[in-house]
mmCIF file of C-alpha atoms in Angstrom:
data_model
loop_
_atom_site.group_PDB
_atom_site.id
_atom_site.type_symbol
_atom_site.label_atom_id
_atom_site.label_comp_id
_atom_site.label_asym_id
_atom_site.label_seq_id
_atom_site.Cartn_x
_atom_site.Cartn_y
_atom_site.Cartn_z
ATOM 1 C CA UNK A 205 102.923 39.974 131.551
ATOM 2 C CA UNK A 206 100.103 40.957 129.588
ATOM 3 C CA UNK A 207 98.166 38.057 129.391
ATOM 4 C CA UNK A 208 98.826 36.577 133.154
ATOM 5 C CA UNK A 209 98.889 40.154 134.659
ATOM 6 C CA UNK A 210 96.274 42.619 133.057
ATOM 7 C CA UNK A 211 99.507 45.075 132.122
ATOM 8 C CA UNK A 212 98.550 47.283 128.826
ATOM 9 C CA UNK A 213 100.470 49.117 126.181
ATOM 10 C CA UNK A 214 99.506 52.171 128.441
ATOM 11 C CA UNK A 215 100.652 51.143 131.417
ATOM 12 C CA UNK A 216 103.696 51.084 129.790
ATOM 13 C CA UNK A 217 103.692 54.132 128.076
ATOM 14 C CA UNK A 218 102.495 56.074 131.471
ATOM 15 C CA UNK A 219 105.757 53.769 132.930
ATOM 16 C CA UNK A 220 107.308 56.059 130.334
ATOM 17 C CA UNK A 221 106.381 59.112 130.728
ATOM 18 C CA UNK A 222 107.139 59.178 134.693
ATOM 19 C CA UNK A 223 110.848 57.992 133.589
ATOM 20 C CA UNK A 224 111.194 61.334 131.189
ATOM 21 C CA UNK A 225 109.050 63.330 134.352
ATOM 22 C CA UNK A 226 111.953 62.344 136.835
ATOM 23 C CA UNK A 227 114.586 62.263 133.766
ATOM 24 C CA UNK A 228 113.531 65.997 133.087
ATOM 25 C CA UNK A 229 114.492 67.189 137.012
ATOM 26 C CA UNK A 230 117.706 65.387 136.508
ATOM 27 C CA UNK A 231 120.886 67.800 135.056
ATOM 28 C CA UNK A 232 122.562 64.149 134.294
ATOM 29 C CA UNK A 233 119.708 62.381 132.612
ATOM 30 C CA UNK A 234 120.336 61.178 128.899
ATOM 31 C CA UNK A 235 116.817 62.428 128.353
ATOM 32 C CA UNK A 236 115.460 65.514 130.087
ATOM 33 C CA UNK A 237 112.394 66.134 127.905
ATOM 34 C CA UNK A 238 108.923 64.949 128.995
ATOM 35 C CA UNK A 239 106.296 63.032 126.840
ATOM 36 C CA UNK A 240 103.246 62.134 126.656
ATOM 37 C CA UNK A 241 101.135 59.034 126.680
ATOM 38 C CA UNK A 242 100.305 59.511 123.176
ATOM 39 C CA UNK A 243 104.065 60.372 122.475
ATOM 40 C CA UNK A 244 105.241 57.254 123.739
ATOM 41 C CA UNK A 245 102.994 55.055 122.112
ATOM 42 C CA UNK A 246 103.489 56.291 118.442
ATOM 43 C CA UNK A 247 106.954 56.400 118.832
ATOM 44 C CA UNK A 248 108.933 53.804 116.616
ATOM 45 C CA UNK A 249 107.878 49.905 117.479
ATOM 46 C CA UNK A 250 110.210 48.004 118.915
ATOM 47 C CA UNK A 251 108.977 44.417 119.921
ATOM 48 C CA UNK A 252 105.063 43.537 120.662
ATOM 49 C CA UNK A 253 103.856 46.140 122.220
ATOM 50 C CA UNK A 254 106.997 48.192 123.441
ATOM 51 C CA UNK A 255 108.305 51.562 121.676
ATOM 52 C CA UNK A 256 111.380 53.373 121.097
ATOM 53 C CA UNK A 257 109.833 55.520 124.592
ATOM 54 C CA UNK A 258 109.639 52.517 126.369
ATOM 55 C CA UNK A 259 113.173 51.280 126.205
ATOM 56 C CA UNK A 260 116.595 52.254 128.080
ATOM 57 C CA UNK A 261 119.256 53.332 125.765
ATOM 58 C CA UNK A 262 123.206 52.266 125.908
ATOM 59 C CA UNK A 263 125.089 55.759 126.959
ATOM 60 C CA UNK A 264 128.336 57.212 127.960
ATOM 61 C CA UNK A 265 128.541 57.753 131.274
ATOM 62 C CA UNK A 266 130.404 57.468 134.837
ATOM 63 C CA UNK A 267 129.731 57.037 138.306
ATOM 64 C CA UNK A 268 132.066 57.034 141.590
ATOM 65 C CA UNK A 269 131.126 55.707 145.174
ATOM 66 C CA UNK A 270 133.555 56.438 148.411
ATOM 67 C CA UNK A 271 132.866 53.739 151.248
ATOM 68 C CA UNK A 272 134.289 54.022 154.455
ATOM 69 C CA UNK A 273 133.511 51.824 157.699
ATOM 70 C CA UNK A 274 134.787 54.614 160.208
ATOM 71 C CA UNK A 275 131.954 56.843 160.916
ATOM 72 C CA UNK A 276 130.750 59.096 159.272
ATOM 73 C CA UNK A 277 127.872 61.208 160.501
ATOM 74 C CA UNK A 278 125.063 62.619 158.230
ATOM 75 C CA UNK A 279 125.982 60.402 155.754
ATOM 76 C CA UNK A 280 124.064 57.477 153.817
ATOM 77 C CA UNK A 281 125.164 53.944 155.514
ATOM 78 C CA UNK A 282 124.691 50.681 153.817
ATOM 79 C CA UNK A 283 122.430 48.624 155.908
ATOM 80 C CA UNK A 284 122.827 45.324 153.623
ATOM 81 C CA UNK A 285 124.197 43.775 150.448
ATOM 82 C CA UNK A 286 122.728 41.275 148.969
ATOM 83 C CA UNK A 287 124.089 39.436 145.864
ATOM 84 C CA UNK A 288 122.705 36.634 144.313
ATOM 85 C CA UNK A 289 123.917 34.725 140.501
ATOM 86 C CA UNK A 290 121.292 32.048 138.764
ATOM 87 C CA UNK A 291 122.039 28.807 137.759
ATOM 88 C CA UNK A 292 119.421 28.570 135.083
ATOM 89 C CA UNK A 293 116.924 26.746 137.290
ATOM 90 C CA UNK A 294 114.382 29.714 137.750
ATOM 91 C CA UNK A 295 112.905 32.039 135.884
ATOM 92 C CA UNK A 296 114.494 35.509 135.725
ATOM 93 C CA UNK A 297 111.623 37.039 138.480
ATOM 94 C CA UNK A 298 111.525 34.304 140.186
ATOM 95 C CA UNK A 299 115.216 34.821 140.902
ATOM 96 C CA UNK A 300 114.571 38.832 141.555
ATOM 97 C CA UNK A 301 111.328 37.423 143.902
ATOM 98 C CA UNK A 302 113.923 35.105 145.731
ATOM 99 C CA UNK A 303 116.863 37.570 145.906
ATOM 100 C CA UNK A 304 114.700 40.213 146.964
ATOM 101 C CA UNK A 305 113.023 37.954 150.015
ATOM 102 C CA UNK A 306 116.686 37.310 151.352
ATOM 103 C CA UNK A 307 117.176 41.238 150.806
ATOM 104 C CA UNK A 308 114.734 42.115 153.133
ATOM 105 C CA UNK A 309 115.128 39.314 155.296
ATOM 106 C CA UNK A 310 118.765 40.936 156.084
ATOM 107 C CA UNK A 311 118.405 44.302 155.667
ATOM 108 C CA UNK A 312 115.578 43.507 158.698
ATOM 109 C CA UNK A 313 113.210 46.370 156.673
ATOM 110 C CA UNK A 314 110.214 45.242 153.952
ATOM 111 C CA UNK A 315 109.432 46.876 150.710
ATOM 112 C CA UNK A 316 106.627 48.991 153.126
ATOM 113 C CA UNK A 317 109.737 50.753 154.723
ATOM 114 C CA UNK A 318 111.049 51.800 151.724
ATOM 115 C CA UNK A 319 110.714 55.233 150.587
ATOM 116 C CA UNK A 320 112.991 55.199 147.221
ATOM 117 C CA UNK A 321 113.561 52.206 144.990
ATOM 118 C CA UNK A 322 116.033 52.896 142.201
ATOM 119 C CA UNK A 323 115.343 49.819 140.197
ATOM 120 C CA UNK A 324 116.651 47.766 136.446
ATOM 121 C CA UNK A 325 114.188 49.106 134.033
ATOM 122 C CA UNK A 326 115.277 47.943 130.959
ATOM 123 C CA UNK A 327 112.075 48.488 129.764
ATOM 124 C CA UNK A 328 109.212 50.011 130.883
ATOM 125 C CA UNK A 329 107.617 46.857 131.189
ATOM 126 C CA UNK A 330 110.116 45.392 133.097
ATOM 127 C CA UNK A 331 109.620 48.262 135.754
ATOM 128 C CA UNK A 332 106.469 47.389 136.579
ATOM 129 C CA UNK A 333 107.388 43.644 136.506
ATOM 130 C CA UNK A 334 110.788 43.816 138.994
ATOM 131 C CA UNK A 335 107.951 46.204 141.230
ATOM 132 C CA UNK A 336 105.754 43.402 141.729
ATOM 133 C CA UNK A 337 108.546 40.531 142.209
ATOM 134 C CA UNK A 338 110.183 43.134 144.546
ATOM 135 C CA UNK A 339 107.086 42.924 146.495
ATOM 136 C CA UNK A 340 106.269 46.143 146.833
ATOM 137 C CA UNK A 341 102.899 45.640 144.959
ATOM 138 C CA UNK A 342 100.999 42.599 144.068
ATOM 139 C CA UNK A 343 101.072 40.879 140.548
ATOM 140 C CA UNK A 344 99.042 43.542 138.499
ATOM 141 C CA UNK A 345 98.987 46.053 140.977
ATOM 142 C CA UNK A 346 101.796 48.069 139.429
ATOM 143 C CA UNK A 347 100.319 49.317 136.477
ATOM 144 C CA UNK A 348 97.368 51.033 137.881
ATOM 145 C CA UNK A 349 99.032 52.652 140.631
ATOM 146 C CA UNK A 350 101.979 53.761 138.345
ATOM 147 C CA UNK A 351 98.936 55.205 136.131
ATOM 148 C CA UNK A 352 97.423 56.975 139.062
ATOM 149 C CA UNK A 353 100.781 58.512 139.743
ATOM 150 C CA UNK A 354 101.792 56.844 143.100
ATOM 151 C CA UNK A 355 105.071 55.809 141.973
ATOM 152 C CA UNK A 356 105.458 59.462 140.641
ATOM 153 C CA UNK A 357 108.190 62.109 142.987
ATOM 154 C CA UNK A 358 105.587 63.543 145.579
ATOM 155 C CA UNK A 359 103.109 60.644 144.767
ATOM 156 C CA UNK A 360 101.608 58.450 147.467
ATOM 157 C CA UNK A 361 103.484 55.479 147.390
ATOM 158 C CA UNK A 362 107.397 54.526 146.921
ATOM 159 C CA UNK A 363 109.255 56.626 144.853
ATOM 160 C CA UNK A 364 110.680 54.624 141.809
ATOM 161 C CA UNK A 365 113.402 55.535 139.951
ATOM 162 C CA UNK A 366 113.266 59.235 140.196
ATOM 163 C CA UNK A 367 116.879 59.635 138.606
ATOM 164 C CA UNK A 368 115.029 58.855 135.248
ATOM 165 C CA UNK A 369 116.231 55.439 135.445
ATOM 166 C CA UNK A 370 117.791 53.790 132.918
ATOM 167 C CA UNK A 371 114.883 54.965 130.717
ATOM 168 C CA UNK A 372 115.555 58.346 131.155
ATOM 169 C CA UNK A 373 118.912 58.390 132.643
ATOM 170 C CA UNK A 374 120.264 56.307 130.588
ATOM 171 C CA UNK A 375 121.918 52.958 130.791
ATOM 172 C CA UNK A 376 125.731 53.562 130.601
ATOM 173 C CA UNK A 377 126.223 49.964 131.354
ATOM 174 C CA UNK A 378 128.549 48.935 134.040
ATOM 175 C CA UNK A 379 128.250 52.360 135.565
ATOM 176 C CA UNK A 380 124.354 51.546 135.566
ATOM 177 C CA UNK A 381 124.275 49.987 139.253
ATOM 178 C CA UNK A 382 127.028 52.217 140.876
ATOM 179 C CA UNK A 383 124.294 55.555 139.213
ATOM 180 C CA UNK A 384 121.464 54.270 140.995
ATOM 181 C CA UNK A 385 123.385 54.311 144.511
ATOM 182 C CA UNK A 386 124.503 58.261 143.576
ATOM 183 C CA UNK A 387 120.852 58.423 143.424
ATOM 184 C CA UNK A 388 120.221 56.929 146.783
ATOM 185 C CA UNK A 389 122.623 58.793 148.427
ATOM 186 C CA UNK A 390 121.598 62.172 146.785
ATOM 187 C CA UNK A 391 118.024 61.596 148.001
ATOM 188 C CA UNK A 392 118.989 60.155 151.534
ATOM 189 C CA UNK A 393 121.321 63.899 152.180
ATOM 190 C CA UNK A 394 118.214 65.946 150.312
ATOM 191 C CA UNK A 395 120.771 67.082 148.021
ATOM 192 C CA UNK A 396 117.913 65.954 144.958
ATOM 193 C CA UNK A 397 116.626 69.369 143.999
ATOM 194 C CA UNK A 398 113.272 69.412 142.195
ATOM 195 C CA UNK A 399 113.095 65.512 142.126
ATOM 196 C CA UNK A 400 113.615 65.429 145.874
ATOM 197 C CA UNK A 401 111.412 62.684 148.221
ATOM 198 C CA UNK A 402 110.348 64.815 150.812
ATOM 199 C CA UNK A 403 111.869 63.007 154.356
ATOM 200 C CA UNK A 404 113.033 60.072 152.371
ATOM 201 C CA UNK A 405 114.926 57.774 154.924
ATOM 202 C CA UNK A 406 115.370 54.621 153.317
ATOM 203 C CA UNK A 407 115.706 53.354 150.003
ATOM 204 C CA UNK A 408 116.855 49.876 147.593
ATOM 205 C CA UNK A 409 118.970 49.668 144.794
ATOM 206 C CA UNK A 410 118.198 46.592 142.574
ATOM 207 C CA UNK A 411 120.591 46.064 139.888
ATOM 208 C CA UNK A 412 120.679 42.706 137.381
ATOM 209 C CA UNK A 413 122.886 41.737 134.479
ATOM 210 C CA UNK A 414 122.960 38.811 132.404
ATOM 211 C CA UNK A 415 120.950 35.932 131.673
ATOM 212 C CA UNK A 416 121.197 32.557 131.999
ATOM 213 C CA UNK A 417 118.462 30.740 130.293
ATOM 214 C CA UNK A 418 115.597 31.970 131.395
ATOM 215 C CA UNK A 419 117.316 33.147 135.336
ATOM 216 C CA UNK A 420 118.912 35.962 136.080
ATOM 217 C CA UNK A 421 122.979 35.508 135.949
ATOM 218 C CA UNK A 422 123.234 38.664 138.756
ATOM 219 C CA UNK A 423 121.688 40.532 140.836
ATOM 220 C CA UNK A 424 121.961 43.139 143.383
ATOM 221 C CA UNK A 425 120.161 44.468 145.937
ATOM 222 C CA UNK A 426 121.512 47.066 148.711
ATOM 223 C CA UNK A 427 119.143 48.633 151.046
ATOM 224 C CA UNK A 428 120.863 52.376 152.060
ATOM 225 C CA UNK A 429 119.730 54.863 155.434
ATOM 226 C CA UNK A 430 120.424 58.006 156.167
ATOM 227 C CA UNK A 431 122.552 58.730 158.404
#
């Protein structure tokens, strides 16, 4: 990513601090205390490049989602679901780049329309990697505007992750994909309080597990709109 892409150690760390940002408007975050650049890069080292600040962390926690196909007026709706396993023949973001093509392709909206993404970040890194295979910026893009603070709640461009993510959040596992549609759903009523994207409409959930080989053994994408 580094060396094909331009991405930097502060890239990362600004990935970061935007995680703790949202994580700190969020009364179910893991981690509700912001950073800074400088905080996140001397915490403890990881692998390469990433920190301690830059990674998710395994936590406790639950999440509950009531469907119904009667109506149900002023509520979210799912507009598509789109699931998609690897077979080990692609790389892991080629897999996300395919499954997220298909995604849009049924949902009938583009990564333009969106104006929440809660997406798998893992790592820091990795957010700015699953933006760009998402297609909602081109390869290198991400970084810099993530830096500038587009990607930020009341920034300029799509809203990512503003529950924390799993950075902030936390990653409670299989409760991890089911969180980010709470999310959604909290944003798409206006229910979000101070993390709250003003007139937000329609938003992505993109959830992976698993790996096989080098591809991605799952993952889910499910484009919500309020109702």
């Amino acid at each position: 990513q580094m060396e094909e892409r331009d991405a930097t150690p502060e890239q990362f760390a600004a990935t970061a601090v935007k995680a703790r940002h949202h994580g700190a408007l969020n009364p179910n975050a893991q981690f509700q205390t912001e950073v800074t650049v400088d905080e996140v890069l001397a915490s403890a080292p990881i692998a390469g490049p990433l920190t301690r600040f830059m990674c998710s962390s395994f936590t406790d926690g639950a999440a509950a989602v009531l469907l119904t196909t009667g109506p149900a007026p002023g509520r979210p709706k799912i507009v598509s679901s789109t699931v998609r396993s690897g077979n080990g023949d692609l790389d892991y973001h080629e897999r996300l780049a395919e499954t997220a093509a298909a995604a849009w392709d049924t949902a009938g909206v583009g990564p333009e329309d969106m104006d929440v993404i809660e997406l798998h970040d893992a790592t820091s890194a990795e957010e700015l990697y699953a933006l760009e295979s998402l297609g909602f910026f081109k390869p290198g893009d991400a970084g810099p505007a993530t830096v500038a603070g587009d990607t930020t709640v009341g920034g300029r461009g799509v809203t990512v992750n503003p529950s924390g993510g799993l950075v902030a959040r936390g990653h409670p596992l299989g409760a991890t994909g089911l969180a980010q549609v709470v999310e959604l759903a909290t944003q798409l009523r206006g229910d979000a309080g101070h993390r709250q994207v003003a007139g937000a409409r329609i938003a992505a959930a993109a959830n992976t597990g698993g790996i096989i080989g080098t591809d991605a053994a799952f993952i889910g994408i499910h484009v919500l709109e309020a109702g």
